């Protein structure tokens, strides 16, 4: 071997103490460092060092570092390995530690320990030569027969491995290129050996001794590989023998003979291939499945990919490629089913009947993409189930709230461990048909993350022009979704991406009126609660007047969920009384005859009308049916949660009632204003958004510019309303964030009341956006706002003139109970908000432009 100049390691080396592993020269080891002295070595030497010498450390095997700095060092192993620190990675979990990647250079012997703290440093003597090797190497005669024997076993071991693996091919090249004296250490670190055997190789300083100790280890590894290959070969021969014998085998039991087809059923792969060929999947999917089944036959069952491929093929067979249910297209029967399941919801029912009518005329109609938008509790999800029942289709619900991974929609690629199809394909597998009703619940609550945007993945699913060839990442073949009827539900369209919203037909589902809630309660909710609690109509009666009391005093919502819970509480209280009554009826039967007179006296004393809350009376069962009146409501549900407080809060100037829209439905909103001496500042409180703050500034600017016209003055009598005057506007319910332009007319009315000293009418609510020139602009959510005012007992509502078209959506009986004032300018709003109008000084008539 031609050698260059020898490389010397430093004579003083910091020592890294290891206990669990042994590093040999020429090999690489990853070790964890968490003891005090080793941690200090990494921090002070490796992380702060700037030269190559600072990365060379001594690794001492079979020696554990004490857990405390105060403990003395144990006896150090005599021989160590000089190593180069290649990588340092720190972590704080589960406790502070470093992970080192070190490469062994050469052996050294410890001559003297120079210091122990903060980390051990020793004077060392290099035992192996480190040389810059060239392509040449020593002749075989110099190394002797022992080296040649070792090389032969090493080549035999490597050639028994799979040479197609890049690491094995690289190891084979290293056997020819590396010097022979470096091979024992490298191969010992690669083959399966114990730490004790590696320690013996490390302590073998002489080269011949290392060869002698390593050859038995190589022979042992070769024999193990031969035994393993022999076992695998015999198993493969047995499998081939079984496959060859099976077609000709006959099993006879009495008069029953299994023919060839029944015998092949025992082979799962053959059965799977048979199912694939007889399935009705598309040509492209069939081609992919046949290719995968060929791979599966050649694949040993021990491979992890075998189970993945088999699961994929079983899913492909189970998918409903051409299996569908027949639609029930009788419009009259569909109308009866929808009316029985749901009260009101005329828009939804009309759209379903339209779909049925068109399906009668055209069989291959694509499924519509509907989106029901409305507050919670109005029946968006349950109406989707009713639509499936009406059409005679299978129903599947997919909850999308909080989904933040696009793989939930499109599935994972099969290259990942634990991959699975998306929820769409899984739903089709569950229902077993290709034309179900899919309910995509809470589509407005999708979230983004590092795993992608599921709303973007839904674009392909909900696009009628694309979903006929929907490609799931797991399937990797197109699947036809055009016959699926997709119904999405949402509370608001504000959080739905515009591109996704554009693909759906939005149908608004507004809140219910009080009359509709009463009907829903007596048609659906009360019978459901009676059945859930084991009661009958002969045991409990809830009049409509009581139901109205629950709606107005104990719930204030757009839907009926809270109403359903209150009815459940009433049924539980009645169930307690009924159960106690049954216990009391059984009690006299068990009493002795001698106690009959006492029982009669006891009954005579307690035979009085009892309240639903009287649990102390245990003598007689309650009279049936139990009637729920207002006194019983107070006993069961407690004092009323909501009062008609509008007139009380409007008992002084500077208060007005507005109407607001939220995803939970419409709400009434109070606006309060006060003034005090100050520097002309406007203070706004109540968690207001930027748009609402701008509306407040618009309102005060319009009033200041029209103060003389309406004789509005501040406390000192000046027409400059902010002269030495501060104004404070507050929107109660300060914990709720508020924003939007529709409070503009309410703020103007509130401030006009404050500066004029007049009270706003107690039965008036209003909504509308304002401009600096005094115009009233249209706003949204009119139906929900009107229903909120109706629930609160208000009688007059001021709306923008251009919102008149929205009144047609409101039920006729609600419109009859309310008075609507349509305003195009703020002057009309003020005249309608105050008793007797809001008079202004006569001004010159406006000149109409003739341009």
mmCIF file of N, CA, C and O in Angstrom, residues 602-659:
data_model
loop_
_atom_site.group_PDB
_atom_site.id
_atom_site.type_symbol
_atom_site.label_atom_id
_atom_site.label_comp_id
_atom_site.label_asym_id
_atom_site.label_seq_id
_atom_site.Cartn_x
_atom_site.Cartn_y
_atom_site.Cartn_z
ATOM 1 N N UNK A 602 -105.024 8.686 56.876
ATOM 2 C CA UNK A 602 -103.899 9.338 56.206
ATOM 3 C C UNK A 602 -104.280 9.813 54.810
ATOM 4 O O UNK A 602 -103.937 10.915 54.394
ATOM 5 N N UNK A 603 -105.064 8.997 54.101
ATOM 6 C CA UNK A 603 -105.500 9.366 52.753
ATOM 7 C C UNK A 603 -106.443 10.552 52.812
ATOM 8 O O UNK A 603 -106.375 11.471 51.999
ATOM 9 N N UNK A 604 -107.356 10.534 53.808
ATOM 10 C CA UNK A 604 -108.320 11.633 53.917
ATOM 11 C C UNK A 604 -107.628 12.953 54.178
ATOM 12 O O UNK A 604 -108.058 14.001 53.702
ATOM 13 N N UNK A 605 -106.542 12.923 54.954
ATOM 14 C CA UNK A 605 -105.852 14.175 55.256
ATOM 15 C C UNK A 605 -105.119 14.727 54.041
ATOM 16 O O UNK A 605 -105.063 15.934 53.832
ATOM 17 N N UNK A 606 -104.571 13.830 53.221
ATOM 18 C CA UNK A 606 -103.705 14.288 52.132
ATOM 19 C C UNK A 606 -104.384 14.329 50.784
ATOM 20 O O UNK A 606 -103.739 14.587 49.777
ATOM 21 N N UNK A 607 -105.677 14.031 50.724
ATOM 22 C CA UNK A 607 -106.363 14.056 49.438
ATOM 23 C C UNK A 607 -106.682 15.486 49.052
ATOM 24 O O UNK A 607 -107.820 15.938 49.105
ATOM 25 N N UNK A 608 -105.668 16.256 48.678
ATOM 26 C CA UNK A 608 -105.812 17.648 48.287
ATOM 27 C C UNK A 608 -105.147 17.837 46.923
ATOM 28 O O UNK A 608 -104.256 17.087 46.557
ATOM 29 N N UNK A 609 -105.553 18.862 46.158
ATOM 30 C CA UNK A 609 -104.869 19.132 44.886
ATOM 31 C C UNK A 609 -103.401 19.427 45.134
ATOM 32 O O UNK A 609 -103.062 20.222 46.029
ATOM 33 N N UNK A 610 -102.532 18.798 44.363
ATOM 34 C CA UNK A 610 -101.103 18.982 44.604
ATOM 35 C C UNK A 610 -100.432 19.672 43.420
ATOM 36 O O UNK A 610 -100.890 19.579 42.291
ATOM 37 N N UNK A 611 -99.351 20.350 43.722
ATOM 38 C CA UNK A 611 -98.564 21.038 42.699
ATOM 39 C C UNK A 611 -97.552 20.058 42.135
ATOM 40 O O UNK A 611 -97.193 19.061 42.761
ATOM 41 N N UNK A 612 -97.079 20.389 40.931
ATOM 42 C CA UNK A 612 -96.092 19.525 40.285
ATOM 43 C C UNK A 612 -94.801 19.473 41.078
ATOM 44 O O UNK A 612 -94.026 18.533 40.990
ATOM 45 N N UNK A 613 -94.543 20.509 41.900
ATOM 46 C CA UNK A 613 -93.286 20.579 42.637
ATOM 47 C C UNK A 613 -93.381 19.998 44.027
ATOM 48 O O UNK A 613 -92.411 19.997 44.761
ATOM 49 N N UNK A 614 -94.548 19.530 44.428
ATOM 50 C CA UNK A 614 -94.739 19.036 45.789
ATOM 51 C C UNK A 614 -94.250 17.600 45.871
ATOM 52 O O UNK A 614 -94.968 16.660 45.566
ATOM 53 N N UNK A 615 -93.026 17.416 46.264
ATOM 54 C CA UNK A 615 -92.449 16.076 46.350
ATOM 55 C C UNK A 615 -92.551 15.496 47.745
ATOM 56 O O UNK A 615 -92.182 14.346 47.970
ATOM 57 N N UNK A 616 -93.052 16.260 48.708
ATOM 58 C CA UNK A 616 -93.153 15.759 50.077
ATOM 59 C C UNK A 616 -94.383 14.890 50.279
ATOM 60 O O UNK A 616 -94.455 14.097 51.202
ATOM 61 N N UNK A 617 -95.389 15.044 49.394
ATOM 62 C CA UNK A 617 -96.626 14.287 49.527
ATOM 63 C C UNK A 617 -96.427 12.903 48.915
ATOM 64 O O UNK A 617 -96.330 12.769 47.716
ATOM 65 N N UNK A 618 -96.385 11.885 49.771
ATOM 66 C CA UNK A 618 -96.143 10.526 49.295
ATOM 67 C C UNK A 618 -97.350 9.625 49.516
ATOM 68 O O UNK A 618 -97.250 8.420 49.535
ATOM 69 N N UNK A 619 -98.528 10.213 49.734
ATOM 70 C CA UNK A 619 -99.683 9.398 50.062
ATOM 71 C C UNK A 619 -100.451 8.970 48.833
ATOM 72 O O UNK A 619 -100.791 7.813 48.677
ATOM 73 N N UNK A 620 -100.750 9.903 47.926
ATOM 74 C CA UNK A 620 -101.586 9.598 46.772
ATOM 75 C C UNK A 620 -100.839 9.874 45.476
ATOM 76 O O UNK A 620 -100.042 10.796 45.416
ATOM 77 N N UNK A 621 -101.105 9.092 44.433
ATOM 78 C CA UNK A 621 -100.540 9.433 43.124
ATOM 79 C C UNK A 621 -101.207 10.693 42.593
ATOM 80 O O UNK A 621 -102.339 10.994 42.946
ATOM 81 N N UNK A 622 -100.510 11.454 41.732
ATOM 82 C CA UNK A 622 -101.120 12.668 41.190
ATOM 83 C C UNK A 622 -102.274 12.331 40.259
ATOM 84 O O UNK A 622 -102.324 11.245 39.667
ATOM 85 N N UNK A 623 -103.184 13.260 40.155
ATOM 86 C CA UNK A 623 -104.312 13.060 39.259
ATOM 87 C C UNK A 623 -103.834 13.143 37.813
ATOM 88 O O UNK A 623 -103.073 14.030 37.445
ATOM 89 N N UNK A 624 -104.317 12.208 37.026
ATOM 90 C CA UNK A 624 -103.890 12.148 35.627
ATOM 91 C C UNK A 624 -104.983 12.727 34.722
ATOM 92 O O UNK A 624 -106.173 12.492 34.985
ATOM 93 N N UNK A 625 -104.636 13.423 33.631
ATOM 94 C CA UNK A 625 -103.265 13.807 33.253
ATOM 95 C C UNK A 625 -102.787 15.016 34.039
ATOM 96 O O UNK A 625 -103.579 15.814 34.516
ATOM 97 N N UNK A 626 -101.465 15.147 34.177
ATOM 98 C CA UNK A 626 -100.878 16.310 34.847
ATOM 99 C C UNK A 626 -100.869 17.469 33.855
ATOM 100 O O UNK A 626 -100.304 17.369 32.767
ATOM 101 N N UNK A 627 -101.498 18.569 34.245
ATOM 102 C CA UNK A 627 -101.598 19.740 33.377
ATOM 103 C C UNK A 627 -100.451 20.688 33.695
ATOM 104 O O UNK A 627 -100.249 21.064 34.855
ATOM 105 N N UNK A 628 -99.704 21.066 32.680
ATOM 106 C CA UNK A 628 -98.573 21.994 32.855
ATOM 107 C C UNK A 628 -99.079 23.414 32.613
ATOM 108 O O UNK A 628 -99.441 23.770 31.487
ATOM 109 N N UNK A 629 -99.124 24.206 33.687
ATOM 110 C CA UNK A 629 -99.538 25.607 33.566
ATOM 111 C C UNK A 629 -98.357 26.498 33.917
ATOM 112 O O UNK A 629 -97.221 26.035 34.082
ATOM 113 N N UNK A 630 -98.604 27.806 34.051
ATOM 114 C CA UNK A 630 -97.508 28.749 34.304
ATOM 115 C C UNK A 630 -96.887 28.525 35.674
ATOM 116 O O UNK A 630 -95.687 28.714 35.867
ATOM 117 N N UNK A 631 -97.689 28.111 36.669
ATOM 118 C CA UNK A 631 -97.124 27.832 37.986
ATOM 119 C C UNK A 631 -96.200 26.617 37.925
ATOM 120 O O UNK A 631 -95.122 26.603 38.536
ATOM 121 N N UNK A 632 -96.639 25.593 37.180
ATOM 122 C CA UNK A 632 -95.775 24.422 37.028
ATOM 123 C C UNK A 632 -94.494 24.767 36.282
ATOM 124 O O UNK A 632 -93.417 24.244 36.595
ATOM 125 N N UNK A 633 -94.583 25.653 35.268
ATOM 126 C CA UNK A 633 -93.375 26.082 34.545
ATOM 127 C C UNK A 633 -92.371 26.712 35.491
ATOM 128 O O UNK A 633 -91.168 26.430 35.420
ATOM 129 N N UNK A 634 -92.863 27.581 36.379
ATOM 130 C CA UNK A 634 -91.956 28.255 37.302
ATOM 131 C C UNK A 634 -91.334 27.273 38.275
ATOM 132 O O UNK A 634 -90.160 27.387 38.631
ATOM 133 N N UNK A 635 -92.124 26.245 38.700
ATOM 134 C CA UNK A 635 -91.575 25.249 39.617
ATOM 135 C C UNK A 635 -90.512 24.395 38.937
ATOM 136 O O UNK A 635 -89.500 24.037 39.552
ATOM 137 N N UNK A 636 -90.718 24.055 37.671
ATOM 138 C CA UNK A 636 -89.804 23.145 36.981
ATOM 139 C C UNK A 636 -88.613 23.885 36.380
ATOM 140 O O UNK A 636 -87.455 23.502 36.578
ATOM 141 N N UNK A 637 -88.877 24.941 35.627
ATOM 142 C CA UNK A 637 -87.823 25.637 34.876
ATOM 143 C C UNK A 637 -87.243 26.820 35.619
ATOM 144 O O UNK A 637 -86.284 27.437 35.133
ATOM 145 N N UNK A 638 -87.822 27.165 36.783
ATOM 146 C CA UNK A 638 -87.327 28.318 37.517
ATOM 147 C C UNK A 638 -87.955 29.605 37.018
ATOM 148 O O UNK A 638 -88.856 29.605 36.170
ATOM 149 N N UNK A 639 -87.482 30.740 37.525
ATOM 150 C CA UNK A 639 -88.036 32.028 37.083
ATOM 151 C C UNK A 639 -87.744 32.273 35.614
ATOM 152 O O UNK A 639 -86.773 31.738 35.063
ATOM 153 N N UNK A 640 -88.569 33.059 34.932
ATOM 154 C CA UNK A 640 -88.346 33.318 33.502
ATOM 155 C C UNK A 640 -86.971 33.912 33.234
ATOM 156 O O UNK A 640 -86.463 34.737 34.006
ATOM 157 N N UNK A 641 -86.354 33.450 32.130
ATOM 158 C CA UNK A 641 -85.010 33.926 31.763
ATOM 159 C C UNK A 641 -85.056 35.230 30.994
ATOM 160 O O UNK A 641 -84.106 36.019 31.027
ATOM 161 N N UNK A 642 -86.144 35.498 30.294
ATOM 162 C CA UNK A 642 -86.244 36.692 29.451
ATOM 163 C C UNK A 642 -87.525 37.435 29.802
ATOM 164 O O UNK A 642 -88.587 36.837 29.977
ATOM 165 N N UNK A 643 -87.418 38.731 29.931
ATOM 166 C CA UNK A 643 -88.576 39.594 30.192
ATOM 167 C C UNK A 643 -88.713 40.578 29.049
ATOM 168 O O UNK A 643 -87.746 40.886 28.331
ATOM 169 N N UNK A 644 -89.920 41.102 28.901
ATOM 170 C CA UNK A 644 -90.149 42.146 27.896
ATOM 171 C C UNK A 644 -89.672 43.475 28.462
ATOM 172 O O UNK A 644 -90.440 44.225 29.066
ATOM 173 N N UNK A 645 -88.363 43.732 28.306
ATOM 174 C CA UNK A 645 -87.741 44.871 28.959
ATOM 175 C C UNK A 645 -87.600 46.080 28.041
ATOM 176 O O UNK A 645 -86.963 47.061 28.418
ATOM 177 N N UNK A 646 -88.171 46.014 26.855
ATOM 178 C CA UNK A 646 -87.950 47.102 25.902
ATOM 179 C C UNK A 646 -88.507 48.415 26.434
ATOM 180 O O UNK A 646 -87.830 49.455 26.438
ATOM 181 N N UNK A 647 -89.759 48.409 26.926
ATOM 182 C CA UNK A 647 -90.379 49.651 27.387
ATOM 183 C C UNK A 647 -89.651 50.213 28.597
ATOM 184 O O UNK A 647 -89.545 51.432 28.761
ATOM 185 N N UNK A 648 -89.114 49.334 29.472
ATOM 186 C CA UNK A 648 -88.411 49.818 30.650
ATOM 187 C C UNK A 648 -87.107 50.498 30.278
ATOM 188 O O UNK A 648 -86.733 51.512 30.860
ATOM 189 N N UNK A 649 -86.403 49.955 29.311
ATOM 190 C CA UNK A 649 -85.101 50.520 28.952
ATOM 191 C C UNK A 649 -85.238 51.773 28.102
ATOM 192 O O UNK A 649 -84.273 52.510 27.935
ATOM 193 N N UNK A 650 -86.402 52.011 27.530
ATOM 194 C CA UNK A 650 -86.618 53.227 26.745
ATOM 195 C C UNK A 650 -87.330 54.302 27.558
ATOM 196 O O UNK A 650 -88.012 55.156 27.013
ATOM 197 N N UNK A 651 -87.162 54.281 28.879
ATOM 198 C CA UNK A 651 -87.864 55.230 29.746
ATOM 199 C C UNK A 651 -87.128 56.541 29.914
ATOM 200 O O UNK A 651 -87.558 57.403 30.684
ATOM 201 N N UNK A 652 -85.997 56.754 29.238
ATOM 202 C CA UNK A 652 -85.270 58.019 29.315
ATOM 203 C C UNK A 652 -84.628 58.317 27.959
ATOM 204 O O UNK A 652 -84.392 57.401 27.167
ATOM 205 N N UNK A 653 -84.356 59.575 27.689
ATOM 206 C CA UNK A 653 -83.768 59.941 26.391
ATOM 207 C C UNK A 653 -82.381 59.319 26.215
ATOM 208 O O UNK A 653 -81.671 59.055 27.183
ATOM 209 N N UNK A 654 -82.014 59.119 24.949
ATOM 210 C CA UNK A 654 -80.685 58.600 24.646
ATOM 211 C C UNK A 654 -80.621 57.101 24.518
ATOM 212 O O UNK A 654 -79.536 56.514 24.587
ATOM 213 N N UNK A 655 -81.777 56.445 24.311
ATOM 214 C CA UNK A 655 -81.806 54.996 24.134
ATOM 215 C C UNK A 655 -82.678 54.680 22.928
ATOM 216 O O UNK A 655 -83.766 55.258 22.777
ATOM 217 N N UNK A 656 -82.201 53.773 22.053
ATOM 218 C CA UNK A 656 -82.971 53.337 20.891
ATOM 219 C C UNK A 656 -82.739 51.847 20.688
ATOM 220 O O UNK A 656 -81.757 51.277 21.181
ATOM 221 N N UNK A 657 -83.661 51.213 19.953
ATOM 222 C CA UNK A 657 -83.596 49.780 19.711
ATOM 223 C C UNK A 657 -83.255 49.536 18.249
ATOM 224 O O UNK A 657 -83.957 50.031 17.354
ATOM 225 N N UNK A 658 -82.182 48.775 18.005
ATOM 226 C CA UNK A 658 -81.801 48.400 16.649
ATOM 227 C C UNK A 658 -82.007 46.913 16.427
ATOM 228 O O UNK A 658 -82.346 46.160 17.348
ATOM 229 N N UNK A 659 -81.794 46.484 15.202
ATOM 230 C CA UNK A 659 -81.929 45.078 14.838
ATOM 231 C C UNK A 659 -80.605 44.614 14.240
ATOM 232 O O UNK A 659 -80.022 45.298 13.395
#
